[in-house]
Amino acid sequence: MQSSAASIGNIGNNIPDLMTAAQQVGYGDAKDALQLKSDVTVPKELKASQVLVRNHAVSINAIDWKLLNGNMSIIKTYAFPHIPGYNVTENVSEAMKPNNDDLLVIDYTKYNFGEILHHQNYDVVFDCVGGQEQWESAQQILKPGGRFITIVGDDPHSNLTVKNIVTMGAGVINRKFWSLVGQEPSYIFHILKHDYRHLDDMRVNYIETGKMKPMIDHVYDFYNLKELHEMYDRSKSGKAQGKMVAQIIKD
């Protein structure tokens, strides 16, 4: 995450030499691995496919605390200090609309939604929590041929090791097999793809038309290191209800 006074386009004289950035200095919890530096050199040697952007705000996803913790080091390693961050967009649409007033809220930390909604025959269950119990509960409420879509998987806190990859892959293949040969619900492990066309379609047809609105869990001060640590801890807890945003420039 970085606060750059740069703008899109050609590198000009109005761009400062230094910027403030949140730097990863090693693997571990945010309080140990993340530092705030105000004297980081602004990158000016750009490739033809790169632009320098002035950020007003940034947000993090579940994968960010895993990268910080080193859970993904088997496929992604860094030379420290490193500025963490990816250009990825996630949005959650509003559930409550004039024609969508049938909303039941269940505290998943206390109750099994599969038991409460048993035999309701839903078309889709979208899982943002993770854990095998979510899949087991979903099978109690999905109609034959229904879909269980997860962005987390069975173990939301697992390290990405060869053993875990094989175990996870075998589990997904097994569930997909039974959904194909029978009437079992489909198990879909969804990973967001970086495609500007999809993001632009989302912006034009959903966000700008008001069909989709981002849900903000909390806004943090980018220049307060304690708040940055709290943002990562909040993401790791799995209890955030929307995006966690670090504000760089107050508009």
PDB file of C-alpha atoms in Angstrom:
ATOM      1  CA  MET A   1       0.000   0.000   0.000  1.00  0.00           C
ATOM      2  CA  GLN A   2       1.415   3.345  -0.930  1.00  0.00           C
ATOM      3  CA  SER A   3       0.541   7.020  -0.886  1.00  0.00           C
ATOM      4  CA  SER A   4       1.919   8.457  -4.069  1.00  0.00           C
ATOM      5  CA  ALA A   5       1.560  12.047  -5.219  1.00  0.00           C
ATOM      6  CA  ALA A   6       1.959  10.868  -8.789  1.00  0.00           C
ATOM      7  CA  SER A   7      -0.676  11.126 -11.487  1.00  0.00           C
ATOM      8  CA  ILE A   8      -1.562   9.001 -14.479  1.00  0.00           C
ATOM      9  CA  GLY A   9       0.392   9.863 -17.586  1.00  0.00           C
ATOM     10  CA  ASN A  10       3.904  11.054 -18.352  1.00  0.00           C
ATOM     11  CA  ILE A  11       6.451  11.412 -15.570  1.00  0.00           C
ATOM     12  CA  GLY A  12       6.674  15.156 -14.998  1.00  0.00           C
ATOM     13  CA  ASN A  13       8.562  17.578 -12.764  1.00  0.00           C
ATOM     14  CA  ASN A  14       5.551  17.972 -10.457  1.00  0.00           C
ATOM     15  CA  ILE A  15       5.957  14.450  -9.077  1.00  0.00           C
ATOM     16  CA  PRO A  16       7.889  14.304  -5.788  1.00  0.00           C
ATOM     17  CA  ASP A  17      10.916  12.101  -5.254  1.00  0.00           C
ATOM     18  CA  LEU A  18       9.601  10.538  -2.036  1.00  0.00           C
ATOM     19  CA  MET A  19       6.289   9.103  -0.859  1.00  0.00           C
ATOM     20  CA  THR A  20       4.771   7.454   2.213  1.00  0.00           C
ATOM     21  CA  ALA A  21       4.309   3.695   1.977  1.00  0.00           C
ATOM     22  CA  ALA A  22       3.291   0.768   4.154  1.00  0.00           C
ATOM     23  CA  GLN A  23       6.190  -1.664   3.833  1.00  0.00           C
ATOM     24  CA  GLN A  24       6.382  -5.343   4.634  1.00  0.00           C
ATOM     25  CA  VAL A  25       9.709  -6.068   6.356  1.00  0.00           C
ATOM     26  CA  GLY A  26       9.218  -9.807   6.895  1.00  0.00           C
ATOM     27  CA  TYR A  27       6.596 -12.507   7.403  1.00  0.00           C
ATOM     28  CA  GLY A  28       4.276 -12.534  10.396  1.00  0.00           C
ATOM     29  CA  ASP A  29       1.385 -10.673  12.008  1.00  0.00           C
ATOM     30  CA  ALA A  30       0.762  -7.107  10.861  1.00  0.00           C
ATOM     31  CA  LYS A  31       2.220  -5.560  14.031  1.00  0.00           C
ATOM     32  CA  ASP A  32       5.528  -7.347  13.385  1.00  0.00           C
ATOM     33  CA  ALA A  33       5.695  -7.369   9.593  1.00  0.00           C
ATOM     34  CA  LEU A  34       4.193  -4.024   8.534  1.00  0.00           C
ATOM     35  CA  GLN A  35       5.885  -0.634   8.951  1.00  0.00           C
ATOM     36  CA  LEU A  36       5.047   2.874   7.739  1.00  0.00           C
ATOM     37  CA  LYS A  37       7.835   4.755   5.962  1.00  0.00           C
ATOM     38  CA  SER A  38       7.692   8.370   4.779  1.00  0.00           C
ATOM     39  CA  ASP A  39      10.908   8.359   2.729  1.00  0.00           C
ATOM     40  CA  VAL A  40      10.220   5.719   0.082  1.00  0.00           C
ATOM     41  CA  THR A  41      11.475   6.567  -3.401  1.00  0.00           C
ATOM     42  CA  VAL A  42       8.745   7.188  -5.967  1.00  0.00           C
ATOM     43  CA  PRO A  43       9.234   4.769  -8.898  1.00  0.00           C
ATOM     44  CA  LYS A  44       9.885   6.758 -12.067  1.00  0.00           C
ATOM     45  CA  GLU A  45      11.450   4.104 -14.286  1.00  0.00           C
ATOM     46  CA  LEU A  46       8.198   2.729 -15.682  1.00  0.00           C
ATOM     47  CA  LYS A  47       7.616   0.052 -18.280  1.00  0.00           C
ATOM     48  CA  ALA A  48       5.447   0.710 -21.331  1.00  0.00           C
ATOM     49  CA  SER A  49       2.561  -1.156 -19.663  1.00  0.00           C
ATOM     50  CA  GLN A  50       2.794   0.750 -16.364  1.00  0.00           C
ATOM     51  CA  VAL A  51       1.278   4.003 -15.082  1.00  0.00           C
ATOM     52  CA  LEU A  52       1.852   5.951 -11.882  1.00  0.00           C
ATOM     53  CA  VAL A  53      -1.379   6.561  -9.979  1.00  0.00           C
ATOM     54  CA  ARG A  54      -2.184   8.937  -7.153  1.00  0.00           C
ATOM     55  CA  ASN A  55      -4.148   6.863  -4.644  1.00  0.00           C
ATOM     56  CA  HIS A  56      -6.918   8.449  -2.598  1.00  0.00           C
ATOM     57  CA  ALA A  57      -7.741   5.237  -0.722  1.00  0.00           C
ATOM     58  CA  VAL A  58      -6.790   1.563  -0.683  1.00  0.00           C
ATOM     59  CA  SER A  59      -8.409  -1.598   0.650  1.00  0.00           C
ATOM     60  CA  ILE A  60      -7.316  -5.131   1.450  1.00  0.00           C
ATOM     61  CA  ASN A  61      -8.738  -8.585   0.834  1.00  0.00           C
ATOM     62  CA  ALA A  62      -8.443 -11.851   2.728  1.00  0.00           C
ATOM     63  CA  ILE A  63      -5.439 -12.885   0.677  1.00  0.00           C
ATOM     64  CA  ASP A  64      -3.451  -9.845   1.842  1.00  0.00           C
ATOM     65  CA  TRP A  65      -3.049 -10.954   5.449  1.00  0.00           C
ATOM     66  CA  LYS A  66      -2.130 -14.431   4.175  1.00  0.00           C
ATOM     67  CA  LEU A  67       0.605 -12.951   1.977  1.00  0.00           C
ATOM     68  CA  LEU A  68       1.799 -10.859   4.921  1.00  0.00           C
ATOM     69  CA  ASN A  69       1.877 -13.921   7.150  1.00  0.00           C
ATOM     70  CA  GLY A  70       3.801 -15.982   4.590  1.00  0.00           C
ATOM     71  CA  ASN A  71       0.983 -18.473   4.000  1.00  0.00           C
ATOM     72  CA  MET A  72       1.447 -18.165   0.230  1.00  0.00           C
ATOM     73  CA  SER A  73       5.257 -18.179   0.191  1.00  0.00           C
ATOM     74  CA  ILE A  74       5.356 -21.469  -1.724  1.00  0.00           C
ATOM     75  CA  ILE A  75       4.210 -19.639  -4.868  1.00  0.00           C
ATOM     76  CA  LYS A  76       5.064 -16.013  -4.053  1.00  0.00           C
ATOM     77  CA  THR A  77       8.213 -14.733  -2.339  1.00  0.00           C
ATOM     78  CA  TYR A  78       9.434 -11.174  -1.846  1.00  0.00           C
ATOM     79  CA  ALA A  79      12.654  -9.308  -1.278  1.00  0.00           C
ATOM     80  CA  PHE A  80      12.157  -7.168   1.810  1.00  0.00           C
ATOM     81  CA  PRO A  81      11.308  -4.394   2.366  1.00  0.00           C
ATOM     82  CA  HIS A  82       8.342  -4.866   0.053  1.00  0.00           C
ATOM     83  CA  ILE A  83       5.259  -2.712  -0.581  1.00  0.00           C
ATOM     84  CA  PRO A  84       2.260  -5.085  -0.469  1.00  0.00           C
ATOM     85  CA  GLY A  85      -0.671  -4.472  -2.756  1.00  0.00           C
ATOM     86  CA  TYR A  86      -2.596  -5.682  -5.787  1.00  0.00           C
ATOM     87  CA  ASN A  87      -5.052  -3.973  -8.110  1.00  0.00           C
ATOM     88  CA  VAL A  88      -8.093  -6.123  -7.364  1.00  0.00           C
ATOM     89  CA  THR A  89     -11.740  -5.119  -7.052  1.00  0.00           C
ATOM     90  CA  GLU A  90     -14.490  -6.792  -5.044  1.00  0.00           C
ATOM     91  CA  ASN A  91     -17.979  -5.367  -4.510  1.00  0.00           C
ATOM     92  CA  VAL A  92     -20.940  -6.580  -2.556  1.00  0.00           C
ATOM     93  CA  SER A  93     -24.409  -5.592  -3.751  1.00  0.00           C
ATOM     94  CA  GLU A  94     -27.161  -4.479  -1.434  1.00  0.00           C
ATOM     95  CA  ALA A  95     -29.539  -7.208  -0.364  1.00  0.00           C
ATOM     96  CA  MET A  96     -32.326  -4.852   0.632  1.00  0.00           C
ATOM     97  CA  LYS A  97     -34.063  -3.417  -2.419  1.00  0.00           C
ATOM     98  CA  PRO A  98     -37.761  -2.490  -2.853  1.00  0.00           C
ATOM     99  CA  ASN A  99     -38.567  -5.916  -4.319  1.00  0.00           C
ATOM    100  CA  ASN A 100     -36.151  -7.886  -2.122  1.00  0.00           C
ATOM    101  CA  ASP A 101     -37.575  -7.511   1.374  1.00  0.00           C
ATOM    102  CA  ASP A 102     -37.440 -11.175   2.411  1.00  0.00           C
ATOM    103  CA  LEU A 103     -34.172 -11.091   4.341  1.00  0.00           C
ATOM    104  CA  LEU A 104     -33.272 -13.447   7.177  1.00  0.00           C
ATOM    105  CA  VAL A 105     -30.095 -12.734   9.149  1.00  0.00           C
ATOM    106  CA  ILE A 106     -28.431 -15.693  10.913  1.00  0.00           C
ATOM    107  CA  ASP A 107     -25.369 -15.386  13.156  1.00  0.00           C
ATOM    108  CA  TYR A 108     -23.148 -18.110  11.690  1.00  0.00           C
ATOM    109  CA  THR A 109     -20.887 -18.021  14.781  1.00  0.00           C
ATOM    110  CA  LYS A 110     -23.771 -19.249  16.955  1.00  0.00           C
ATOM    111  CA  TYR A 111     -26.131 -21.184  14.700  1.00  0.00           C
ATOM    112  CA  ASN A 112     -26.004 -23.759  11.909  1.00  0.00           C
ATOM    113  CA  PHE A 113     -27.799 -22.154   8.972  1.00  0.00           C
ATOM    114  CA  GLY A 114     -28.314 -25.599   7.429  1.00  0.00           C
ATOM    115  CA  GLU A 115     -30.448 -26.691  10.380  1.00  0.00           C
ATOM    116  CA  ILE A 116     -32.432 -23.435  10.521  1.00  0.00           C
ATOM    117  CA  LEU A 117     -33.176 -23.404   6.773  1.00  0.00           C
ATOM    118  CA  HIS A 118     -33.412 -27.179   6.301  1.00  0.00           C
ATOM    119  CA  HIS A 119     -35.402 -28.337   3.218  1.00  0.00           C
ATOM    120  CA  GLN A 120     -35.805 -24.782   1.853  1.00  0.00           C
ATOM    121  CA  ASN A 121     -34.388 -25.741  -1.584  1.00  0.00           C
ATOM    122  CA  TYR A 122     -32.233 -22.729  -2.369  1.00  0.00           C
ATOM    123  CA  ASP A 123     -30.573 -22.253  -5.761  1.00  0.00           C
ATOM    124  CA  VAL A 124     -27.264 -20.807  -4.548  1.00  0.00           C
ATOM    125  CA  VAL A 125     -25.196 -20.540  -1.373  1.00  0.00           C
ATOM    126  CA  PHE A 126     -22.351 -18.012  -1.566  1.00  0.00           C
ATOM    127  CA  ASP A 127     -19.693 -18.664   1.083  1.00  0.00           C
ATOM    128  CA  CYS A 128     -17.403 -15.854   2.286  1.00  0.00           C
ATOM    129  CA  VAL A 129     -16.501 -17.493   5.618  1.00  0.00           C
ATOM    130  CA  GLY A 130     -14.846 -20.785   4.739  1.00  0.00           C
ATOM    131  CA  GLY A 131     -14.627 -24.092   6.537  1.00  0.00           C
ATOM    132  CA  GLN A 132     -15.951 -27.539   5.648  1.00  0.00           C
ATOM    133  CA  GLU A 133     -18.963 -26.996   7.915  1.00  0.00           C
ATOM    134  CA  GLN A 134     -20.234 -24.326   5.480  1.00  0.00           C
ATOM    135  CA  TRP A 135     -20.317 -26.897   2.664  1.00  0.00           C
ATOM    136  CA  GLU A 136     -22.005 -29.458   4.910  1.00  0.00           C
ATOM    137  CA  SER A 137     -24.666 -26.936   5.983  1.00  0.00           C
ATOM    138  CA  ALA A 138     -25.226 -25.804   2.398  1.00  0.00           C
ATOM    139  CA  GLN A 139     -26.033 -29.349   1.278  1.00  0.00           C
ATOM    140  CA  GLN A 140     -28.979 -29.344   3.696  1.00  0.00           C
ATOM    141  CA  ILE A 141     -30.646 -26.369   1.999  1.00  0.00           C
ATOM    142  CA  LEU A 142     -29.624 -26.532  -1.674  1.00  0.00           C
ATOM    143  CA  LYS A 143     -32.043 -28.036  -4.154  1.00  0.00           C
ATOM    144  CA  PRO A 144     -30.810 -30.834  -6.482  1.00  0.00           C
ATOM    145  CA  GLY A 145     -28.359 -29.264  -8.909  1.00  0.00           C
ATOM    146  CA  GLY A 146     -27.975 -26.140  -6.744  1.00  0.00           C
ATOM    147  CA  ARG A 147     -24.646 -24.339  -6.475  1.00  0.00           C
ATOM    148  CA  PHE A 148     -22.305 -23.787  -3.550  1.00  0.00           C
ATOM    149  CA  ILE A 149     -19.811 -21.042  -4.411  1.00  0.00           C
ATOM    150  CA  THR A 150     -16.919 -20.360  -2.037  1.00  0.00           C
ATOM    151  CA  ILE A 151     -14.129 -17.795  -2.240  1.00  0.00           C
ATOM    152  CA  VAL A 152     -12.361 -19.252   0.817  1.00  0.00           C
ATOM    153  CA  GLY A 153     -12.351 -23.058   0.774  1.00  0.00           C
ATOM    154  CA  ASP A 154     -12.344 -25.569   3.608  1.00  0.00           C
ATOM    155  CA  ASP A 155      -9.600 -23.969   5.734  1.00  0.00           C
ATOM    156  CA  PRO A 156      -9.543 -20.145   5.722  1.00  0.00           C
ATOM    157  CA  HIS A 157      -6.321 -20.056   7.783  1.00  0.00           C
ATOM    158  CA  SER A 158      -4.270 -22.735   6.026  1.00  0.00           C
ATOM    159  CA  ASN A 159      -0.749 -22.253   4.700  1.00  0.00           C
ATOM    160  CA  LEU A 160      -0.274 -22.889   0.994  1.00  0.00           C
ATOM    161  CA  THR A 161       1.906 -26.007   1.089  1.00  0.00           C
ATOM    162  CA  VAL A 162       2.206 -28.852  -1.412  1.00  0.00           C
ATOM    163  CA  LYS A 163       0.328 -31.126   0.998  1.00  0.00           C
ATOM    164  CA  ASN A 164      -2.511 -28.621   1.448  1.00  0.00           C
ATOM    165  CA  ILE A 165      -2.736 -27.997  -2.306  1.00  0.00           C
ATOM    166  CA  VAL A 166      -3.062 -31.737  -2.995  1.00  0.00           C
ATOM    167  CA  THR A 167      -5.604 -32.179  -0.185  1.00  0.00           C
ATOM    168  CA  MET A 168      -7.699 -29.206  -1.301  1.00  0.00           C
ATOM    169  CA  GLY A 169      -7.531 -30.253  -4.955  1.00  0.00           C
ATOM    170  CA  ALA A 170      -8.615 -33.806  -4.153  1.00  0.00           C
ATOM    171  CA  GLY A 171     -11.556 -32.536  -2.110  1.00  0.00           C
ATOM    172  CA  VAL A 172     -12.734 -30.176  -4.856  1.00  0.00           C
ATOM    173  CA  ILE A 173     -12.410 -32.873  -7.543  1.00  0.00           C
ATOM    174  CA  ASN A 174     -14.334 -35.370  -5.408  1.00  0.00           C
ATOM    175  CA  ARG A 175     -17.206 -32.927  -4.834  1.00  0.00           C
ATOM    176  CA  LYS A 176     -17.302 -31.912  -8.498  1.00  0.00           C
ATOM    177  CA  PHE A 177     -17.407 -35.585  -9.551  1.00  0.00           C
ATOM    178  CA  TRP A 178     -20.459 -36.381  -7.441  1.00  0.00           C
ATOM    179  CA  SER A 179     -22.236 -33.227  -8.618  1.00  0.00           C
ATOM    180  CA  LEU A 180     -21.706 -34.300 -12.240  1.00  0.00           C
ATOM    181  CA  VAL A 181     -22.806 -37.928 -11.931  1.00  0.00           C
ATOM    182  CA  GLY A 182     -25.764 -37.287  -9.653  1.00  0.00           C
ATOM    183  CA  GLN A 183     -28.070 -34.599  -8.370  1.00  0.00           C
ATOM    184  CA  GLU A 184     -25.665 -33.383  -5.697  1.00  0.00           C
ATOM    185  CA  PRO A 185     -25.146 -29.596  -5.343  1.00  0.00           C
ATOM    186  CA  SER A 186     -22.286 -28.182  -7.405  1.00  0.00           C
ATOM    187  CA  TYR A 187     -19.152 -27.139  -5.494  1.00  0.00           C
ATOM    188  CA  ILE A 188     -17.456 -24.099  -7.048  1.00  0.00           C
ATOM    189  CA  PHE A 189     -14.198 -22.651  -5.701  1.00  0.00           C
ATOM    190  CA  HIS A 190     -14.169 -19.149  -7.176  1.00  0.00           C
ATOM    191  CA  ILE A 191     -10.964 -17.155  -7.652  1.00  0.00           C
ATOM    192  CA  LEU A 192     -11.196 -13.600  -8.986  1.00  0.00           C
ATOM    193  CA  LYS A 193      -9.502 -13.055 -12.334  1.00  0.00           C
ATOM    194  CA  HIS A 194      -7.714  -9.817 -13.205  1.00  0.00           C
ATOM    195  CA  ASP A 195      -9.545  -8.625 -16.305  1.00  0.00           C
ATOM    196  CA  TYR A 196     -10.134  -4.938 -16.977  1.00  0.00           C
ATOM    197  CA  ARG A 197     -13.103  -5.761 -19.223  1.00  0.00           C
ATOM    198  CA  HIS A 198     -14.972  -7.457 -16.384  1.00  0.00           C
ATOM    199  CA  LEU A 199     -14.187  -4.601 -14.008  1.00  0.00           C
ATOM    200  CA  ASP A 200     -15.259  -2.007 -16.571  1.00  0.00           C
ATOM    201  CA  ASP A 201     -18.519  -3.881 -17.193  1.00  0.00           C
ATOM    202  CA  MET A 202     -19.111  -3.955 -13.440  1.00  0.00           C
ATOM    203  CA  ARG A 203     -18.491  -0.204 -13.199  1.00  0.00           C
ATOM    204  CA  VAL A 204     -20.673   0.847 -16.152  1.00  0.00           C
ATOM    205  CA  ASN A 205     -23.594  -1.561 -15.807  1.00  0.00           C
ATOM    206  CA  TYR A 206     -23.796  -2.067 -12.061  1.00  0.00           C
ATOM    207  CA  ILE A 207     -21.990   0.533  -9.949  1.00  0.00           C
ATOM    208  CA  GLU A 208     -22.782   3.673 -11.967  1.00  0.00           C
ATOM    209  CA  THR A 209     -26.404   2.573 -12.432  1.00  0.00           C
ATOM    210  CA  GLY A 210     -26.830   1.983  -8.698  1.00  0.00           C
ATOM    211  CA  LYS A 211     -27.538  -1.742  -9.064  1.00  0.00           C
ATOM    212  CA  MET A 212     -24.456  -2.557  -7.014  1.00  0.00           C
ATOM    213  CA  LYS A 213     -23.110  -0.606  -4.057  1.00  0.00           C
ATOM    214  CA  PRO A 214     -19.926  -1.321  -2.118  1.00  0.00           C
ATOM    215  CA  MET A 215     -20.395  -2.100   1.563  1.00  0.00           C
ATOM    216  CA  ILE A 216     -17.798  -0.445   3.818  1.00  0.00           C
ATOM    217  CA  ASP A 217     -16.975  -2.192   7.085  1.00  0.00           C
ATOM    218  CA  HIS A 218     -14.641   0.504   8.418  1.00  0.00           C
ATOM    219  CA  VAL A 219     -12.450   3.377   7.210  1.00  0.00           C
ATOM    220  CA  TYR A 220      -8.928   3.554   8.654  1.00  0.00           C
ATOM    221  CA  ASP A 221      -6.302   6.313   8.623  1.00  0.00           C
ATOM    222  CA  PHE A 222      -3.498   5.277   6.269  1.00  0.00           C
ATOM    223  CA  TYR A 223      -0.977   7.440   8.124  1.00  0.00           C
ATOM    224  CA  ASN A 224      -1.710   5.789  11.480  1.00  0.00           C
ATOM    225  CA  LEU A 225       0.323   2.570  11.722  1.00  0.00           C
ATOM    226  CA  LYS A 226      -1.794   1.249  14.585  1.00  0.00           C
ATOM    227  CA  GLU A 227      -4.918   1.570  12.439  1.00  0.00           C
ATOM    228  CA  LEU A 228      -3.230  -0.239   9.539  1.00  0.00           C
ATOM    229  CA  HIS A 229      -2.426  -3.105  11.903  1.00  0.00           C
ATOM    230  CA  GLU A 230      -6.043  -3.103  13.092  1.00  0.00           C
ATOM    231  CA  MET A 231      -7.246  -3.294   9.479  1.00  0.00           C
ATOM    232  CA  TYR A 232      -5.195  -6.439   8.818  1.00  0.00           C
ATOM    233  CA  ASP A 233      -6.309  -7.973  12.120  1.00  0.00           C
ATOM    234  CA  ARG A 234      -9.928  -7.227  11.234  1.00  0.00           C
ATOM    235  CA  SER A 235      -9.506  -8.949   7.888  1.00  0.00           C
ATOM    236  CA  LYS A 236      -7.855 -11.961   9.525  1.00  0.00           C
ATOM    237  CA  SER A 237     -10.720 -12.305  12.025  1.00  0.00           C
ATOM    238  CA  GLY A 238     -13.157 -13.077   9.193  1.00  0.00           C
ATOM    239  CA  LYS A 239     -15.796 -10.883  10.836  1.00  0.00           C
ATOM    240  CA  ALA A 240     -15.668  -7.854   8.549  1.00  0.00           C
ATOM    241  CA  GLN A 241     -19.016  -6.985   6.965  1.00  0.00           C
ATOM    242  CA  GLY A 242     -17.808  -5.233   3.843  1.00  0.00           C
ATOM    243  CA  LYS A 243     -14.599  -3.635   2.642  1.00  0.00           C
ATOM    244  CA  MET A 244     -11.929  -2.284   4.971  1.00  0.00           C
ATOM    245  CA  VAL A 245     -10.580   0.972   3.551  1.00  0.00           C
ATOM    246  CA  ALA A 246      -7.422   2.916   4.398  1.00  0.00           C
ATOM    247  CA  GLN A 247      -7.982   6.573   3.501  1.00  0.00           C
ATOM    248  CA  ILE A 248      -4.950   8.391   2.095  1.00  0.00           C
ATOM    249  CA  ILE A 249      -6.433  11.653   0.831  1.00  0.00           C
ATOM    250  CA  LYS A 250      -9.514  13.179   2.415  1.00  0.00           C
ATOM    251  CA  ASP A 251     -11.624  14.456  -0.482  1.00  0.00           C
TER     252      ASP A 251
END
